[in-house]
mmCIF file of C-alpha atoms and ligand atoms in Angstrom:
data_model
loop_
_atom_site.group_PDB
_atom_site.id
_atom_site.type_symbol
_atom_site.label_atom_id
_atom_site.label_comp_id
_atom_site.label_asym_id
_atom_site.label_seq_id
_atom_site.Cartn_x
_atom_site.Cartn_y
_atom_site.Cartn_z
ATOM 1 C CA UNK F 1 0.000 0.000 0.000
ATOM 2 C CA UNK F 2 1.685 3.139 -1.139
ATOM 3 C CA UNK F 3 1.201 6.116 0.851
ATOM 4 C CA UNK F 4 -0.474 9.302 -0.140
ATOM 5 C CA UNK F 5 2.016 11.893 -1.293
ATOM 6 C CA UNK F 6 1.215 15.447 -0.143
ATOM 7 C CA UNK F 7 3.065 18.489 -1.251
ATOM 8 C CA UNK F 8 2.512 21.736 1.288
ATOM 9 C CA UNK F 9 3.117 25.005 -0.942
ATOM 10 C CA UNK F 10 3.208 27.796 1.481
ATOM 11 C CA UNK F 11 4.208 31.541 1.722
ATOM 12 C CA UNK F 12 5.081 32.329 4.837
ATOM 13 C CA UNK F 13 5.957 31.281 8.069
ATOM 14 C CA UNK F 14 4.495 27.619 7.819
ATOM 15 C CA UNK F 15 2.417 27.073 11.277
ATOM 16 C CA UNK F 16 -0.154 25.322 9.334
ATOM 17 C CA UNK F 17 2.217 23.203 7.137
ATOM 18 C CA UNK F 18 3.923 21.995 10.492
ATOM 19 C CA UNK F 19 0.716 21.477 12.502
ATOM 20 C CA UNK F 20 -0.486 18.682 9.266
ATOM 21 C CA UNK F 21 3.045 17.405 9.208
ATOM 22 C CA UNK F 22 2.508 16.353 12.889
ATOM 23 C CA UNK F 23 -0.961 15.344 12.356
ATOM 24 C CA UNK F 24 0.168 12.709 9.454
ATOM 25 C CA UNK F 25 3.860 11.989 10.975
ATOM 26 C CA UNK F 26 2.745 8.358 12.430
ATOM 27 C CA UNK F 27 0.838 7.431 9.714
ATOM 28 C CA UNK F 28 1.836 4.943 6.948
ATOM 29 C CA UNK F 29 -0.872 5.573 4.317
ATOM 30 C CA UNK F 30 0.089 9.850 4.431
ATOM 31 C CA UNK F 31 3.953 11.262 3.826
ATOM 32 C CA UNK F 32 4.247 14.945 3.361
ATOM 33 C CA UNK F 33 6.633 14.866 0.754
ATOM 34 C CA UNK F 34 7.869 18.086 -0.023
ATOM 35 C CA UNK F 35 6.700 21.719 0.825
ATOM 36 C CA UNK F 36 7.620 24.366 -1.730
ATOM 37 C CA UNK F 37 7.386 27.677 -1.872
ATOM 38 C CA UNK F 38 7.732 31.145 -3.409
ATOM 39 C CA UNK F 39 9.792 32.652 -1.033
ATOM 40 C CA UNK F 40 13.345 31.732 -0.315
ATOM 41 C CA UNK F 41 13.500 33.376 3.022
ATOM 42 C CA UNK F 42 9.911 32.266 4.158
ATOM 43 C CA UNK F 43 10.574 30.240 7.641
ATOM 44 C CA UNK F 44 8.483 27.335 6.148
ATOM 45 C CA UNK F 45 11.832 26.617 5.020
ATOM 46 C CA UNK F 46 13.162 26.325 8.775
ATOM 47 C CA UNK F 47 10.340 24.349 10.106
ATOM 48 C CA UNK F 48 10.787 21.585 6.912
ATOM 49 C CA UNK F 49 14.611 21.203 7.783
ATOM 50 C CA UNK F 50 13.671 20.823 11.265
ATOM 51 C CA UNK F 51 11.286 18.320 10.320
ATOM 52 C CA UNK F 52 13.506 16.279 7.919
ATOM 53 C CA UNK F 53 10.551 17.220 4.955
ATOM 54 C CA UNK F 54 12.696 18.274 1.912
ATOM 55 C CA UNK F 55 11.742 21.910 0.911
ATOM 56 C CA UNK F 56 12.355 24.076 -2.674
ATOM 57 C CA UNK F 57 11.647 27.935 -3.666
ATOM 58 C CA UNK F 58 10.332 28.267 -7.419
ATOM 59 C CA UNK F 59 10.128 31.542 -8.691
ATOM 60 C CA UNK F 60 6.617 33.200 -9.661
ATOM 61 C CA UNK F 61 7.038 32.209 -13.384
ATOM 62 C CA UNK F 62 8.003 28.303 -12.543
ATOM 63 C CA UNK F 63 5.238 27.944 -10.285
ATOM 64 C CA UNK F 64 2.753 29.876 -12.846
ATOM 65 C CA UNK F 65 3.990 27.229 -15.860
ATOM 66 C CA UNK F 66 1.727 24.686 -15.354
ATOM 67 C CA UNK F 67 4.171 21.886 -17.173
ATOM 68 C CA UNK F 68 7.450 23.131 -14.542
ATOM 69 C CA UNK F 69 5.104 22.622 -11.598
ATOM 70 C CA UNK F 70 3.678 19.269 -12.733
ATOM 71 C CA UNK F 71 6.989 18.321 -13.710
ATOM 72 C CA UNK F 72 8.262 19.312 -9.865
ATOM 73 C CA UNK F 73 4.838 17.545 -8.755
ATOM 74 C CA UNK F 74 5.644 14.730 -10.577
ATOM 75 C CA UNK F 75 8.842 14.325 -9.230
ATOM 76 C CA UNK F 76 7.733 13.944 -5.714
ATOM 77 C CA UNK F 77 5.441 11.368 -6.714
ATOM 78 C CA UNK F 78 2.755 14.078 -5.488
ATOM 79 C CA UNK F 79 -0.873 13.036 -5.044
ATOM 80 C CA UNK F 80 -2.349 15.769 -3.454
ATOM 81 C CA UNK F 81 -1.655 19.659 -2.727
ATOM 82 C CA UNK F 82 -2.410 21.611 0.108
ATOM 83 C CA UNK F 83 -1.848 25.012 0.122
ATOM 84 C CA UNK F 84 -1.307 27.124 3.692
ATOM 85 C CA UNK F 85 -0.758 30.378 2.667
ATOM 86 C CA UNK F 86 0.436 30.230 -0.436
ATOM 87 C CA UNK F 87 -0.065 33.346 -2.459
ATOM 88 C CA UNK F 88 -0.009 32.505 -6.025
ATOM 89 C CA UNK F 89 -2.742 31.181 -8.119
ATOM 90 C CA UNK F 90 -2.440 27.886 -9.385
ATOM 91 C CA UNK F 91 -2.177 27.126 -12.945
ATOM 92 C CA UNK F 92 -5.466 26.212 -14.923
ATOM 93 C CA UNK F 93 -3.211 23.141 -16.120
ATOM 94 C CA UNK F 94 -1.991 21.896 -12.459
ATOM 95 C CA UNK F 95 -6.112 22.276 -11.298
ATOM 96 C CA UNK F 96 -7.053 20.213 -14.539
ATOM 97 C CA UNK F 97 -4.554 17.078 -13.414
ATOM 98 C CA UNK F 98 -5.801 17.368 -10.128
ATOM 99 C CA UNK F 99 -9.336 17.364 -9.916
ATOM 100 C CA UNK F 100 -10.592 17.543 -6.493
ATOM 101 C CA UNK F 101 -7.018 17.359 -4.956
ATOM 102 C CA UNK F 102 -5.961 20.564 -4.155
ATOM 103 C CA UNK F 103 -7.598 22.025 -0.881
ATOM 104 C CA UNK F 104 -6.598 25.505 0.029
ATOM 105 C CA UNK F 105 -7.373 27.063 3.828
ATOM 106 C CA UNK F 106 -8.556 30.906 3.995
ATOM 107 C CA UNK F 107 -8.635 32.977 6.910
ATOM 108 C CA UNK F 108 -12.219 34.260 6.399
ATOM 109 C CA UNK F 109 -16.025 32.833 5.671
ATOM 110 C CA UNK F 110 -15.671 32.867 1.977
ATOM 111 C CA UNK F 111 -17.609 33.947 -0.307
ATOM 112 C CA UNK F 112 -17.072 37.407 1.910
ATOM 113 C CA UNK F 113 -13.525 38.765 2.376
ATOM 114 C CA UNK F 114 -11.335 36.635 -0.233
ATOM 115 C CA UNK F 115 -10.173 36.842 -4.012
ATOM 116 C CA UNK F 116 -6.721 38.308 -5.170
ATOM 117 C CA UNK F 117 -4.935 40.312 -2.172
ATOM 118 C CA UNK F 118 -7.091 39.624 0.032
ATOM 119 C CA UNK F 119 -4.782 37.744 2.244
ATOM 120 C CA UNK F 120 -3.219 37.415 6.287
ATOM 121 C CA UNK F 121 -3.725 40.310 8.123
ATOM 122 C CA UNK F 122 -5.136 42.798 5.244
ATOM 123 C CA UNK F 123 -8.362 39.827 5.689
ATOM 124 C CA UNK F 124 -8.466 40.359 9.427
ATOM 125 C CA UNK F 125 -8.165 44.417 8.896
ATOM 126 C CA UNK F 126 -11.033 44.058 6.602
ATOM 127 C CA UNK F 127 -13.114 42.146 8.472
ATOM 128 C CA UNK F 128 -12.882 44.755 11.815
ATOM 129 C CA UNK F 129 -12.982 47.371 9.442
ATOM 130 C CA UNK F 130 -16.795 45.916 8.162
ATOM 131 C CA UNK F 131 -17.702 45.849 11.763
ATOM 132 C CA UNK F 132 -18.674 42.126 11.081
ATOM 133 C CA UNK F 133 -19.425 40.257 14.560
ATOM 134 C CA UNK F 134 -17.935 36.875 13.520
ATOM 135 C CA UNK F 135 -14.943 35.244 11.095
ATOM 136 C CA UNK F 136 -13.518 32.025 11.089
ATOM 137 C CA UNK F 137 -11.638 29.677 8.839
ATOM 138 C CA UNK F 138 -12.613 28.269 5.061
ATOM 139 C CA UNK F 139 -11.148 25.614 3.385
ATOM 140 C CA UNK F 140 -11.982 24.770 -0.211
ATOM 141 C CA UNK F 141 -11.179 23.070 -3.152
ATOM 142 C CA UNK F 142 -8.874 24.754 -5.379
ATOM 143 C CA UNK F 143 -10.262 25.459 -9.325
ATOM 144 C CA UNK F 144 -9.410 28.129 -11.645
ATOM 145 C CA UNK F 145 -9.952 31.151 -9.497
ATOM 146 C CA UNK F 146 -8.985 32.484 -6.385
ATOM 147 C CA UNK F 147 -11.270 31.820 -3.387
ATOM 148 C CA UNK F 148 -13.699 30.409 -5.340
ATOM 149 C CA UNK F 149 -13.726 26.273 -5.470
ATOM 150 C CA UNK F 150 -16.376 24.778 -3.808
ATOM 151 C CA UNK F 151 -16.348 25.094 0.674
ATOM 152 C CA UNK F 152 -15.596 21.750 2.285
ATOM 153 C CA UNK F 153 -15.637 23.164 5.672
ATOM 154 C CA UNK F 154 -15.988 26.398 7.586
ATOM 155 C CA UNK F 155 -15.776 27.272 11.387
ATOM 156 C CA UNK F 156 -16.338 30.380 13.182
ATOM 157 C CA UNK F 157 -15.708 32.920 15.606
ATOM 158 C CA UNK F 158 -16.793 35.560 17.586
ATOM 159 C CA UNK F 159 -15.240 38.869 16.543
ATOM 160 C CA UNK F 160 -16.464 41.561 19.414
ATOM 161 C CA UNK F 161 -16.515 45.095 19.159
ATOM 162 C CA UNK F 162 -12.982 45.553 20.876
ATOM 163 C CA UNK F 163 -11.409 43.372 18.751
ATOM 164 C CA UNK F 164 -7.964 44.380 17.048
ATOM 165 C CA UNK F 165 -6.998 43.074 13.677
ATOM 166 C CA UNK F 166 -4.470 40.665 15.716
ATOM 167 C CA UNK F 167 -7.156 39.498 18.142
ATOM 168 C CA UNK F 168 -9.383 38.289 15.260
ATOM 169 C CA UNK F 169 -6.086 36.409 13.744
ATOM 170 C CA UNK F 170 -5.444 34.964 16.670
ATOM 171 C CA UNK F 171 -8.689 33.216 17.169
ATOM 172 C CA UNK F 172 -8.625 32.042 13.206
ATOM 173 C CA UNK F 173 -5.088 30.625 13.757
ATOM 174 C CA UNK F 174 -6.963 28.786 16.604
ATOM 175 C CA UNK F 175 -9.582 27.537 14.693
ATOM 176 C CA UNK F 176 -6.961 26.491 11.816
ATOM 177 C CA UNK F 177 -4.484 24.384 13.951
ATOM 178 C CA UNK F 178 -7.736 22.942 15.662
ATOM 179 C CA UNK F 179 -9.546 21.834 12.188
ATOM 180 C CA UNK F 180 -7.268 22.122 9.240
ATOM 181 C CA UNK F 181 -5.153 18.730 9.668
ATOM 182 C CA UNK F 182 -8.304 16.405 10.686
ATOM 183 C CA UNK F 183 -10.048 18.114 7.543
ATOM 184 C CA UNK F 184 -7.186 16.648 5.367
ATOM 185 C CA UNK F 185 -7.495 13.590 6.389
ATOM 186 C CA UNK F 186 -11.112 13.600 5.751
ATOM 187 C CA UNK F 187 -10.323 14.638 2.190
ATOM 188 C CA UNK F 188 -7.815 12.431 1.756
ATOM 189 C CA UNK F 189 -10.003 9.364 2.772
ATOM 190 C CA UNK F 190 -13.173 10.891 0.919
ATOM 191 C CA UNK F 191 -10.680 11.056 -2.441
ATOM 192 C CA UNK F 192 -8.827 8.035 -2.000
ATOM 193 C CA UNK F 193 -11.057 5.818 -0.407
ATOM 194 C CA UNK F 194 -10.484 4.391 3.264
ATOM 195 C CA UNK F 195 -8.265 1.697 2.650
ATOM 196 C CA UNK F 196 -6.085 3.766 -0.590
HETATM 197 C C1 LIG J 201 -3.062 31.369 7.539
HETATM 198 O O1 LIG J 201 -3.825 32.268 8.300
HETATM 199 C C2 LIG J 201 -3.880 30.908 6.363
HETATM 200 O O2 LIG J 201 -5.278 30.861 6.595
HETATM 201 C C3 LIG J 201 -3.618 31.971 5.370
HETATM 202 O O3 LIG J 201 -2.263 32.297 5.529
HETATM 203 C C4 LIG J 201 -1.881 32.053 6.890
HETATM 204 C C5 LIG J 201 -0.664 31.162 6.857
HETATM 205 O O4 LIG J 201 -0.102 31.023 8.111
HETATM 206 N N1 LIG J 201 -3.958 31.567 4.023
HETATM 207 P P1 LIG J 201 1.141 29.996 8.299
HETATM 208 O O5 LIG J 201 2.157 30.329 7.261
HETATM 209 O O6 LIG J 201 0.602 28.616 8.138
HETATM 210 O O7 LIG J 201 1.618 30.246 9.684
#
C-alpha cells in the first residue's frame, strides 16, 4: 500500500504546514513529501529542515507554468496539494490534473472577504474594518480562481466590538491548527477511499 504523497506550498511562516506534518507523521498511508514555496526566506523553510521534509523555492514564473510545476509535482510522486498560505494562483493546467485534490485554507467565511490580495492580516483588517461580529476559517477546493472552489468546511468565531486586527487572527489561527489537519485527512479518505 503506497502512501499518499502530499506536497505543502506555502508563503510564509508555515504554522499550518507543520501542525499537518505532525498530524500525518505516524501514519503509513500519508507522507508529506515536499513543501515548496515562493519565497526563499519564508521560515516554512526552517520548520521543513527541522522536520527532515525536503523543501524548494520556485520563482513566480516556474510555479505559474503549469508543465514546470507538474513536472516538480511529478517528481515527488505528489498526489495531493495543500496550500497554507500560499499566495499565487495555481495554474489552470496543475487544477485540470488534479481534480478535487488541491484544498486551500482561507482565513475568512468565503464567499465574503477573499479573491486576489485579500490575504493574512489585510483579511483580518477588513473584516474589523466591516464591523462584522464573527470570522472564522474556510477551506476549499482549489479550481481556476482564487477563493472560489467549492467550501468543504468552515468554522467560526466571535469577533467583538474591541477586537484588534491581531485578536481576530489569533482566534482564526486557533480555529486552523484545531480543524485544518483532521479536515485533510477527511479529504484524503473521501478522495482516495479508506483503505487507498
Ligand atoms: C493562515 O492564516 C492561512 O489561513 C492563510 O495564511 C496564513 C498562513 O499562516 N492563508 P502559516 O504560514 O501557516 O503560519
Amino acid at each position: 500500500m503506497l502512501p499518499i504523497h502530499i506536497a505543502i506550498l506555502a508563503s510564509g511562516s508555515g504554522s499550518n504546514a507543520e501542525n499537518i506534518y505532525t498530524y500525518f507523521a505516524r501514519r503509513p498511508d500519508v507522507k508529506i513529501n515536499i513543501v515548496i514555496s515562493n519565497k526563499i526566506d519564508a521560515f516554512v523553510h526552517k520548520r521543513a529542515e527541522r522536520l527532515g521534509i525536503p523543501s524548494i523555492t520556485m520563482s513566480k514564473s516556474s510555479l505559474s507554468d503549469a508543465a514546470i510545476l507538474l513536472g516538480v509535482l511529478r517528481e515527488y510522486q505528489t498526489d495531493f496539494l495543500v496550500l497554507a498560505g500560499f499566495l499565487l494562483k495555481i495554474p489552470d493546467g496543475v487544477v485540470k490534473a488534479f481534480p478535487n485534490r488541491i484544498i486551500n485554507i482561507h482565513p475568512a467565511l468565503l464567499p465574503k472577504f477573499g479573491g486576489k490580495g485579500m490575504y493574512g492580516g489585510k483579511v483580518h483588517e477588513a473584516v474589523v474594518e466591516a464591523g462584522e461580529n464573527e470570522s472564522g476559517i474556510t477551506i476549499h477546493y482549489v479550481n481556476e480562481n482564487y477563493d472560489e472552489g467549492s467550501i468543504i468546511f468552515q468554522a467560526k468565531c466571535p469577533v467583538l466590538k474591541k477586537d484588534t486586527p491581531g485578536d481576530v487572527a489569533s482566534k482564526v489561527h486557533a480555529l486552523e491548527y484545531q480543524y485544518f489537519p483532521a479536515i485533510v485527512d477527511q479529504v484524503l479518505q473521501k478522495e482516495f477511499g479508506k483503505n487507498n
